[in-house]
Tab-separated table of C-alpha atoms in Angstrom:
chain	number	residue	atom	x	y	z
Y	203	UNK	CA	-5.975	-24.260	-10.107
Y	204	UNK	CA	-2.915	-23.409	-12.158
Y	205	UNK	CA	-1.963	-19.783	-12.956
Y	206	UNK	CA	-3.525	-18.671	-16.265
Y	207	UNK	CA	-0.180	-17.784	-17.856
Y	208	UNK	CA	3.403	-17.291	-16.799
Y	209	UNK	CA	4.021	-13.865	-15.314
Y	210	UNK	CA	6.805	-11.474	-16.330
Y	211	UNK	CA	9.935	-11.918	-14.227
Y	212	UNK	CA	9.324	-8.613	-12.419
Y	213	UNK	CA	6.142	-9.959	-10.874
Y	214	UNK	CA	6.493	-13.711	-10.325
Y	215	UNK	CA	8.262	-13.273	-6.987
Y	216	UNK	CA	8.719	-10.580	-4.389
Y	217	UNK	CA	10.887	-9.791	-1.360
Y	218	UNK	CA	9.906	-10.924	2.121
Y	219	UNK	CA	8.392	-7.795	3.650
Y	220	UNK	CA	8.110	-9.111	7.190
Y	221	UNK	CA	10.331	-7.262	9.633
Y	222	UNK	CA	10.694	-4.209	7.375
Y	223	UNK	CA	8.134	-2.023	9.135
Y	224	UNK	CA	5.469	-2.930	6.579
Y	225	UNK	CA	2.046	-1.820	7.781
Y	226	UNK	CA	0.487	-4.452	5.548
Y	227	UNK	CA	2.531	-7.390	6.796
Y	228	UNK	CA	2.913	-6.406	10.447
Y	229	UNK	CA	-0.811	-6.113	11.158
Y	230	UNK	CA	-1.099	-9.825	11.936
Y	231	UNK	CA	2.507	-10.295	13.020
Y	232	UNK	CA	3.038	-13.650	14.701
Y	233	UNK	CA	-0.148	-15.117	13.212
Y	234	UNK	CA	-0.537	-17.204	10.080
Y	235	UNK	CA	-2.789	-14.670	8.367
Y	236	UNK	CA	-2.138	-13.768	4.727
Y	237	UNK	CA	-2.487	-9.975	4.386
Y	238	UNK	CA	-4.426	-8.785	1.350
Y	239	UNK	CA	-5.767	-5.571	2.788
Y	240	UNK	CA	-3.987	-2.196	2.545
Y	241	UNK	CA	-3.485	-0.917	-1.008
Y	242	UNK	CA	0.191	-1.351	-1.621
Y	243	UNK	CA	1.804	-4.030	-3.774
Y	244	UNK	CA	4.174	-6.823	-2.846
Y	245	UNK	CA	6.186	-6.220	-6.034
Y	246	UNK	CA	9.505	-4.381	-6.198
Y	247	UNK	CA	9.215	-1.077	-7.983
Y	248	UNK	CA	10.653	-0.401	-11.439
Y	249	UNK	CA	14.421	-0.606	-11.890
Y	250	UNK	CA	14.419	2.932	-13.277
Y	251	UNK	CA	12.931	4.177	-10.025
Y	252	UNK	CA	15.375	2.182	-7.913
Y	253	UNK	CA	18.301	3.598	-9.891
Y	254	UNK	CA	17.132	7.170	-9.301
Y	255	UNK	CA	16.696	6.557	-5.573
Y	256	UNK	CA	20.108	4.872	-5.287
Y	257	UNK	CA	21.746	7.813	-7.042
Y	258	UNK	CA	20.113	10.237	-4.619
Y	259	UNK	CA	21.130	8.092	-1.631
Y	260	UNK	CA	24.703	7.889	-2.890
Y	261	UNK	CA	24.907	11.670	-2.659
Y	262	UNK	CA	24.824	11.123	1.094
Y	263	UNK	CA	23.283	14.424	2.222
Y	264	UNK	CA	19.598	14.651	3.151
Y	265	UNK	CA	19.142	18.217	4.329
Y	266	UNK	CA	16.166	20.505	3.967
Y	267	UNK	CA	14.798	20.047	0.480
Y	268	UNK	CA	12.782	22.160	-1.918
Y	269	UNK	CA	11.033	20.904	-5.004
Y	270	UNK	CA	13.571	19.937	-7.710
Y	271	UNK	CA	13.176	21.689	-11.083
Y	272	UNK	CA	12.254	18.520	-12.970
Y	273	UNK	CA	9.351	17.466	-10.739
Y	274	UNK	CA	6.530	19.562	-12.173
Y	275	UNK	CA	7.521	19.200	-15.850
Y	276	UNK	CA	7.808	15.424	-15.395
Y	277	UNK	CA	4.266	15.219	-14.036
Y	278	UNK	CA	2.842	17.590	-16.646
Y	279	UNK	CA	4.406	15.583	-19.480
Y	280	UNK	CA	3.145	12.335	-17.952
Y	281	UNK	CA	-0.429	13.642	-17.744
Y	282	UNK	CA	-0.328	14.796	-21.358
Y	283	UNK	CA	1.186	11.552	-22.607
Y	284	UNK	CA	-1.097	9.203	-20.690
Y	285	UNK	CA	-4.370	11.097	-20.368
Y	286	UNK	CA	-4.230	13.826	-23.007
Y	287	UNK	CA	-4.520	16.452	-20.270
Y	288	UNK	CA	-2.386	19.559	-20.764
Y	289	UNK	CA	-1.495	20.963	-17.358
Y	290	UNK	CA	0.450	24.158	-16.739
Y	291	UNK	CA	3.434	23.078	-14.601
Y	292	UNK	CA	2.971	26.247	-12.555
Y	293	UNK	CA	-0.333	24.853	-11.264
Y	294	UNK	CA	1.381	21.847	-9.631
Y	295	UNK	CA	2.198	21.853	-5.912
Y	296	UNK	CA	4.198	19.071	-4.277
Y	297	UNK	CA	2.659	17.514	-1.164
Y	298	UNK	CA	3.709	14.555	1.012
Y	299	UNK	CA	0.539	12.588	0.299
Y	300	UNK	CA	-2.992	12.636	-1.041
Y	301	UNK	CA	-4.512	12.203	2.426
Y	302	UNK	CA	-2.565	15.227	3.665
Y	303	UNK	CA	-3.840	17.180	0.679
Y	304	UNK	CA	-7.441	16.123	1.323
Y	305	UNK	CA	-7.159	17.302	4.913
Y	306	UNK	CA	-5.809	20.626	3.700
Y	307	UNK	CA	-8.702	21.110	1.269
Y	308	UNK	CA	-11.159	20.608	4.124
Y	309	UNK	CA	-9.595	23.501	6.014
Y	310	UNK	CA	-9.063	25.652	2.942
Y	311	UNK	CA	-12.453	25.347	1.246
Y	312	UNK	CA	-14.895	25.036	4.146
Y	313	UNK	CA	-15.547	26.226	7.670
Y	314	UNK	CA	-16.307	24.315	10.836
Y	315	UNK	CA	-19.632	22.441	10.754
Y	316	UNK	CA	-19.867	22.736	6.973
Y	317	UNK	CA	-20.265	19.620	4.860
Y	318	UNK	CA	-18.005	17.521	2.660
Y	319	UNK	CA	-19.771	15.091	0.330
Y	320	UNK	CA	-18.441	11.769	-0.933
Y	321	UNK	CA	-19.801	8.741	-2.768
Y	322	UNK	CA	-19.939	5.639	-0.591
Y	323	UNK	CA	-18.557	3.067	-0.188
Y	324	UNK	CA	-15.265	4.930	-0.305
Y	325	UNK	CA	-11.642	5.014	0.836
Y	326	UNK	CA	-11.895	5.360	4.652
Y	327	UNK	CA	-10.108	8.740	5.067
Y	328	UNK	CA	-12.894	10.323	2.997
Y	329	UNK	CA	-15.200	9.423	5.889
Y	330	UNK	CA	-12.926	10.185	8.840
Y	331	UNK	CA	-11.005	13.310	7.802
Y	332	UNK	CA	-13.973	15.721	7.800
Y	333	UNK	CA	-14.678	15.039	11.460
Y	334	UNK	CA	-11.032	15.483	12.376
Y	335	UNK	CA	-11.211	18.942	10.789
Y	336	UNK	CA	-14.463	19.850	12.532
Y	337	UNK	CA	-16.496	19.365	9.357
Y	338	UNK	CA	-19.357	16.991	8.626
Y	339	UNK	CA	-19.082	14.009	6.297
Y	340	UNK	CA	-22.152	13.526	4.101
Y	341	UNK	CA	-22.454	10.142	2.401
Y	342	UNK	CA	-24.020	9.861	-1.043
Y	343	UNK	CA	-24.527	6.116	-1.626
Y	344	UNK	CA	-23.618	4.650	-4.992
Y	345	UNK	CA	-26.108	2.346	-6.695
Y	346	UNK	CA	-25.055	-1.295	-7.004
Y	347	UNK	CA	-26.266	-2.801	-10.260
Y	348	UNK	CA	-25.781	-6.265	-11.698
Y	349	UNK	CA	-22.522	-5.351	-13.394
Y	350	UNK	CA	-21.652	-1.780	-12.422
Y	351	UNK	CA	-21.694	0.799	-9.662
Y	352	UNK	CA	-23.394	4.045	-10.675
Y	353	UNK	CA	-24.005	7.515	-9.289
Y	354	UNK	CA	-27.436	8.431	-7.945
Y	355	UNK	CA	-27.735	11.926	-9.414
Y	356	UNK	CA	-30.881	12.688	-7.429
Y	357	UNK	CA	-29.146	11.813	-4.165
Y	358	UNK	CA	-26.164	13.980	-5.104
Y	359	UNK	CA	-28.447	16.875	-6.051
Y	360	UNK	CA	-30.278	16.594	-2.747
Y	361	UNK	CA	-27.064	16.560	-0.718
Y	362	UNK	CA	-25.495	19.391	-2.725
Y	363	UNK	CA	-28.571	21.570	-2.235
Y	364	UNK	CA	-27.936	21.869	1.512
Y	365	UNK	CA	-26.607	25.333	2.426
Y	366	UNK	CA	-23.774	23.779	4.450
Y	367	UNK	CA	-22.503	21.649	1.535
Y	368	UNK	CA	-19.207	23.092	0.279
Y	369	UNK	CA	-16.959	20.333	-1.120
Y	370	UNK	CA	-17.331	17.106	-3.066
Y	371	UNK	CA	-14.445	14.704	-2.583
Y	372	UNK	CA	-14.454	12.601	-5.738
Y	373	UNK	CA	-12.525	9.316	-5.786
Y	374	UNK	CA	-11.734	8.851	-9.498
Y	375	UNK	CA	-11.121	6.045	-10.387
Y	376	UNK	CA	-13.118	4.878	-7.431
Y	377	UNK	CA	-11.760	2.988	-4.456
Y	378	UNK	CA	-13.013	0.390	-3.496
Y	379	UNK	CA	-15.325	-0.425	-6.429
Y	380	UNK	CA	-12.725	0.161	-9.151
Y	381	UNK	CA	-15.209	2.169	-11.216
Y	382	UNK	CA	-13.815	4.532	-13.848
Y	383	UNK	CA	-16.250	7.425	-14.048
Y	384	UNK	CA	-17.220	8.262	-17.622
Y	385	UNK	CA	-17.200	11.693	-19.218
Y	386	UNK	CA	-20.994	11.707	-18.904
Y	387	UNK	CA	-20.730	10.853	-15.192
Y	388	UNK	CA	-18.243	13.662	-14.659
Y	389	UNK	CA	-20.302	16.215	-16.568
Y	390	UNK	CA	-23.313	15.300	-14.446
Y	391	UNK	CA	-21.255	15.852	-11.306
Y	392	UNK	CA	-19.912	19.124	-12.696
Y	393	UNK	CA	-23.394	20.442	-13.470
Y	394	UNK	CA	-24.591	19.765	-9.929
Y	395	UNK	CA	-21.418	21.185	-8.382
Y	396	UNK	CA	-21.716	24.358	-10.442
Y	397	UNK	CA	-25.405	24.733	-9.673
Y	398	UNK	CA	-24.857	24.569	-5.921
Y	399	UNK	CA	-21.406	26.111	-5.525
Y	400	UNK	CA	-19.533	22.934	-4.590
Y	401	UNK	CA	-15.791	22.727	-5.119
Y	402	UNK	CA	-14.774	19.346	-6.514
Y	403	UNK	CA	-11.571	17.822	-5.156
Y	404	UNK	CA	-10.733	14.855	-7.374
Y	405	UNK	CA	-8.455	12.171	-5.946
Y	406	UNK	CA	-7.001	10.586	-9.095
Y	407	UNK	CA	-4.282	8.505	-7.476
Y	408	UNK	CA	-5.490	5.376	-9.356
Y	409	UNK	CA	-5.656	7.035	-12.785
Y	410	UNK	CA	-2.612	5.228	-14.176
Y	411	UNK	CA	-3.978	1.774	-13.323
Y	412	UNK	CA	-6.998	1.624	-15.626
Y	413	UNK	CA	-7.312	-1.960	-16.851
Y	414	UNK	CA	-9.695	-1.571	-19.789
Y	415	UNK	CA	-8.930	0.491	-22.871
Y	416	UNK	CA	-12.647	1.001	-23.481
Y	417	UNK	CA	-12.947	2.757	-20.095
Y	418	UNK	CA	-10.269	5.485	-20.355
Y	419	UNK	CA	-9.601	7.809	-17.462
Y	420	UNK	CA	-10.886	11.344	-18.047
Y	421	UNK	CA	-9.392	13.817	-15.548
Y	422	UNK	CA	-12.217	15.807	-13.971
Y	423	UNK	CA	-10.350	19.084	-14.398
Y	424	UNK	CA	-9.871	18.411	-18.117
Y	425	UNK	CA	-13.588	18.973	-18.752
Y	426	UNK	CA	-14.669	22.131	-20.523
Y	427	UNK	CA	-16.885	23.198	-17.646
Y	428	UNK	CA	-16.896	25.991	-15.028
Y	429	UNK	CA	-16.788	23.464	-12.168
Y	430	UNK	CA	-13.721	21.814	-13.686
Y	431	UNK	CA	-11.820	25.086	-13.868
Y	432	UNK	CA	-12.261	25.514	-10.101
Y	433	UNK	CA	-11.421	21.913	-9.191
Y	434	UNK	CA	-8.368	20.641	-7.342
Y	435	UNK	CA	-6.845	17.385	-8.578
Y	436	UNK	CA	-4.691	15.118	-6.413
Y	437	UNK	CA	-2.266	12.649	-7.982
Y	438	UNK	CA	0.685	10.517	-6.923
Y	439	UNK	CA	2.971	7.799	-8.275
Y	440	UNK	CA	2.516	5.750	-5.120
Y	441	UNK	CA	-0.171	3.279	-6.206
Y	442	UNK	CA	1.209	2.678	-9.696
Y	443	UNK	CA	4.885	2.236	-8.788
Y	444	UNK	CA	4.478	1.099	-5.155
Y	445	UNK	CA	6.020	4.195	-3.567
Y	446	UNK	CA	3.657	5.033	-0.696
Y	447	UNK	CA	6.443	4.936	1.887
Y	448	UNK	CA	8.387	7.677	0.093
Y	449	UNK	CA	5.646	10.246	0.743
Y	450	UNK	CA	5.401	12.214	-2.488
Y	451	UNK	CA	2.254	13.430	-4.254
Y	452	UNK	CA	1.002	16.514	-6.044
Y	453	UNK	CA	-1.975	18.836	-6.041
Y	454	UNK	CA	-2.967	20.497	-9.299
Y	455	UNK	CA	-4.531	23.871	-8.508
Y	456	UNK	CA	-5.141	25.871	-11.710
Y	457	UNK	CA	-6.523	28.972	-9.987
Y	458	UNK	CA	-3.532	31.145	-9.010
Y	459	UNK	CA	-5.292	32.874	-6.109
Y	460	UNK	CA	-6.421	29.539	-4.688
Y	461	UNK	CA	-2.902	28.193	-5.136
Y	462	UNK	CA	-1.506	31.051	-3.051
Y	463	UNK	CA	-4.085	30.319	-0.349
Y	464	UNK	CA	-3.129	26.634	-0.564
Y	465	UNK	CA	0.540	27.372	0.107
Y	466	UNK	CA	-0.330	29.741	2.934
Y	467	UNK	CA	-2.769	27.301	4.570
Y	468	UNK	CA	-0.145	24.566	4.518
Y	469	UNK	CA	2.537	26.550	6.319
Y	470	UNK	CA	3.349	24.914	9.621
Y	471	UNK	CA	0.992	22.008	8.896
Y	472	UNK	CA	2.207	20.265	5.750
Y	473	UNK	CA	5.762	18.918	5.943
Y	474	UNK	CA	8.215	19.076	3.085
Y	475	UNK	CA	8.222	16.250	0.581
Y	476	UNK	CA	10.829	13.538	1.122
Y	477	UNK	CA	13.821	14.087	-1.231
Y	478	UNK	CA	13.817	10.388	-2.108
Y	479	UNK	CA	10.143	10.724	-2.955
Y	480	UNK	CA	10.897	13.511	-5.401
Y	481	UNK	CA	13.601	11.414	-7.066
Y	482	UNK	CA	11.356	8.358	-7.298
Y	483	UNK	CA	8.352	10.277	-8.604
Y	484	UNK	CA	10.260	12.016	-11.367
Y	485	UNK	CA	11.876	8.749	-12.481
Y	486	UNK	CA	8.536	6.929	-12.446
Y	487	UNK	CA	6.773	9.561	-14.521
Y	488	UNK	CA	9.632	9.929	-16.998
Y	489	UNK	CA	10.909	6.368	-17.330
Y	490	UNK	CA	8.461	3.971	-15.669
Y	491	UNK	CA	5.828	3.419	-18.323
Y	492	UNK	CA	7.147	0.131	-19.738
Y	493	UNK	CA	7.099	-1.338	-16.224
Y	494	UNK	CA	3.590	0.064	-15.677
Y	495	UNK	CA	2.322	-1.641	-18.838
Y	496	UNK	CA	3.779	-4.986	-17.729
Y	497	UNK	CA	2.110	-4.513	-14.362
Y	498	UNK	CA	-1.247	-3.902	-16.041
Y	499	UNK	CA	-0.933	-7.212	-17.891
Y	500	UNK	CA	-0.446	-8.964	-14.556
Y	501	UNK	CA	-3.338	-7.143	-12.917
Y	502	UNK	CA	-5.691	-8.026	-15.773
Y	503	UNK	CA	-4.825	-11.714	-15.407
Y	504	UNK	CA	-5.315	-11.520	-11.676
Y	505	UNK	CA	-8.695	-9.851	-12.123
Y	506	UNK	CA	-9.831	-12.699	-14.380
Y	507	UNK	CA	-8.599	-15.246	-11.856
Y	508	UNK	CA	-10.365	-13.577	-8.926
Y	509	UNK	CA	-13.648	-13.192	-10.794
Y	510	UNK	CA	-13.551	-16.849	-11.831
Y	511	UNK	CA	-12.853	-18.099	-8.320
Y	512	UNK	CA	-15.301	-15.782	-6.562
Y	513	UNK	CA	-18.082	-16.947	-8.896
Y	514	UNK	CA	-17.435	-20.501	-7.661
Y	515	UNK	CA	-18.018	-19.617	-3.989
Y	516	UNK	CA	-21.728	-19.723	-3.052
Y	517	UNK	CA	-23.010	-16.398	-1.779
Y	518	UNK	CA	-20.102	-14.267	-2.993
Y	519	UNK	CA	-20.252	-11.841	-5.904
Y	520	UNK	CA	-17.928	-9.246	-7.349
Y	521	UNK	CA	-18.612	-6.614	-9.996
Y	522	UNK	CA	-15.621	-6.490	-12.381
Y	523	UNK	CA	-13.406	-3.548	-11.525
Y	524	UNK	CA	-12.201	-1.288	-14.336
Y	525	UNK	CA	-9.199	0.142	-12.493
Y	526	UNK	CA	-7.013	-0.521	-9.428
Y	527	UNK	CA	-5.871	-3.917	-8.170
Y	528	UNK	CA	-8.679	-4.171	-5.626
Y	529	UNK	CA	-11.557	-6.662	-5.655
Y	530	UNK	CA	-14.659	-5.388	-3.850
Y	531	UNK	CA	-16.469	-8.568	-2.861
Y	532	UNK	CA	-20.098	-8.728	-1.721
Y	533	UNK	CA	-20.474	-11.361	1.010
Y	534	UNK	CA	-23.998	-10.549	2.159
Y	535	UNK	CA	-25.709	-13.486	0.428
Y	536	UNK	CA	-23.582	-15.960	2.393
Y	537	UNK	CA	-25.516	-15.200	5.548
Y	538	UNK	CA	-22.225	-14.747	7.419
Y	539	UNK	CA	-22.749	-11.964	9.947
Y	540	UNK	CA	-19.116	-10.830	10.048
Y	541	UNK	CA	-17.247	-11.570	6.803
Y	542	UNK	CA	-14.045	-10.018	8.099
Y	543	UNK	CA	-13.978	-12.297	11.130
Y	544	UNK	CA	-14.753	-15.311	8.935
Y	545	UNK	CA	-11.815	-14.471	6.680
Y	546	UNK	CA	-9.416	-13.978	9.565
Y	547	UNK	CA	-10.525	-17.310	11.033
Y	548	UNK	CA	-9.570	-18.840	7.667
Y	549	UNK	CA	-6.153	-17.115	7.895
Y	550	UNK	CA	-6.922	-14.402	5.351
Y	551	UNK	CA	-6.633	-10.681	6.069
Y	552	UNK	CA	-8.653	-8.490	3.665
Y	553	UNK	CA	-9.990	-4.991	4.324
Y	554	UNK	CA	-13.295	-4.769	6.184
Y	555	UNK	CA	-16.158	-3.213	4.225
Y	556	UNK	CA	-17.372	-1.454	7.358
Y	557	UNK	CA	-14.359	0.852	7.155
Y	558	UNK	CA	-15.549	1.956	3.696
Y	559	UNK	CA	-19.093	2.592	4.859
Y	560	UNK	CA	-20.655	-0.649	3.599
Y	561	UNK	CA	-20.865	-3.660	5.941
Y	562	UNK	CA	-21.046	-7.104	4.386
Y	563	UNK	CA	-18.231	-6.508	1.911
Y	564	UNK	CA	-14.512	-7.162	1.940
Y	565	UNK	CA	-11.776	-5.640	-0.211
Y	566	UNK	CA	-9.064	-7.967	-1.486
Y	567	UNK	CA	-5.711	-6.742	-2.817
Y	568	UNK	CA	-4.609	-8.702	-5.916
Y	569	UNK	CA	-1.164	-7.077	-6.356
Y	570	UNK	CA	0.987	-10.016	-5.345
Y	571	UNK	CA	2.569	-13.028	-7.072
Y	572	UNK	CA	0.016	-15.421	-8.541
Y	573	UNK	CA	0.841	-18.284	-6.190
Y	574	UNK	CA	0.124	-16.003	-3.238
Y	575	UNK	CA	-3.141	-14.846	-4.800
Y	576	UNK	CA	-4.185	-18.464	-5.362
Y	577	UNK	CA	-3.512	-19.182	-1.691
Y	578	UNK	CA	-5.617	-16.155	-0.755
Y	579	UNK	CA	-8.474	-17.411	-2.917
Y	580	UNK	CA	-8.251	-20.875	-1.368
Y	581	UNK	CA	-8.557	-19.295	2.069
Y	582	UNK	CA	-11.423	-17.111	0.874
Y	583	UNK	CA	-13.290	-20.241	-0.224
Y	584	UNK	CA	-12.589	-21.866	3.134
Y	585	UNK	CA	-13.921	-18.823	4.980
Y	586	UNK	CA	-17.330	-19.193	3.368
Y	587	UNK	CA	-17.505	-22.967	2.965
Y	588	UNK	CA	-20.960	-24.342	3.693
Y	589	UNK	CA	-21.011	-26.027	7.079
């Protein structure tokens, strides 16, 4: 199959990442397995970001670093421009990553043996971090429909009613399903959280990669609701501009007293943000939007290509994702007991659905040049070919 259209020059090729310490590419080092698993892109980041990083490197000194004065205003302006959310820059706290911030919220907002709720399937750290902090992970399964994943409000209400339930970790937009939660969804969550005293921690790292204009991202904390005013929001430029290795993210904590507790709880545990990460983040938020829009065009084309090809493979199905560059593929109707093993035998390396709390699925990363994605789809078809 030929690519649907020619891609912009930024995205029709990419550097060879082998031998660069890439977690994605080194996982199957020495084997002919095409990696389409971990959620980073094979594309170079925006030139504006590279220029900012080069300028910081050219300075030549990388000593102890505090937050630069432009970091918080750059993020606040970005959130207003893109999502219509007006954030007080004083509420923003720099952190080295969203996972670090999630771990900190577990310790800050709950005690040992108390419960952290999340909608499953979900990004694996949502399931593993509570236990590492001595808390309990409570899974609230999403409902798989014919063309959408939805929240089971009754299941959430039941889980939230437990006396030990203290936090809801919300993945918004959702990884791995790519669902963009609607305002109605969020208000339903907020009502339940308020009724039962849950604090909502909203991981919105994918907010800038919404593919459909008719499914806009609504920040949870932008709601006019008591639960929203108490929420913590986690954001980062890493998914949108491919900056995960530079370790820079932000927590938005509107409540001043909670923000002071946040800073205190992180002392001695949360390292300083990388100075190159600060430079890259500010440049991305201030100057990276044209590149982001070109990327979205590519990701939309890749989504169409994946959905077309998956529909041609007997036993596979995939609900169209509204955000991210991740295809969440249901393999259960193939009768293959271990879809991950079948893919690896066909020289394809996706993410295993078991890690997300739902066996029988795989997650496939589409953020690569089209010829590489076509090869991945050929290998996917081979993995589930009727024998």
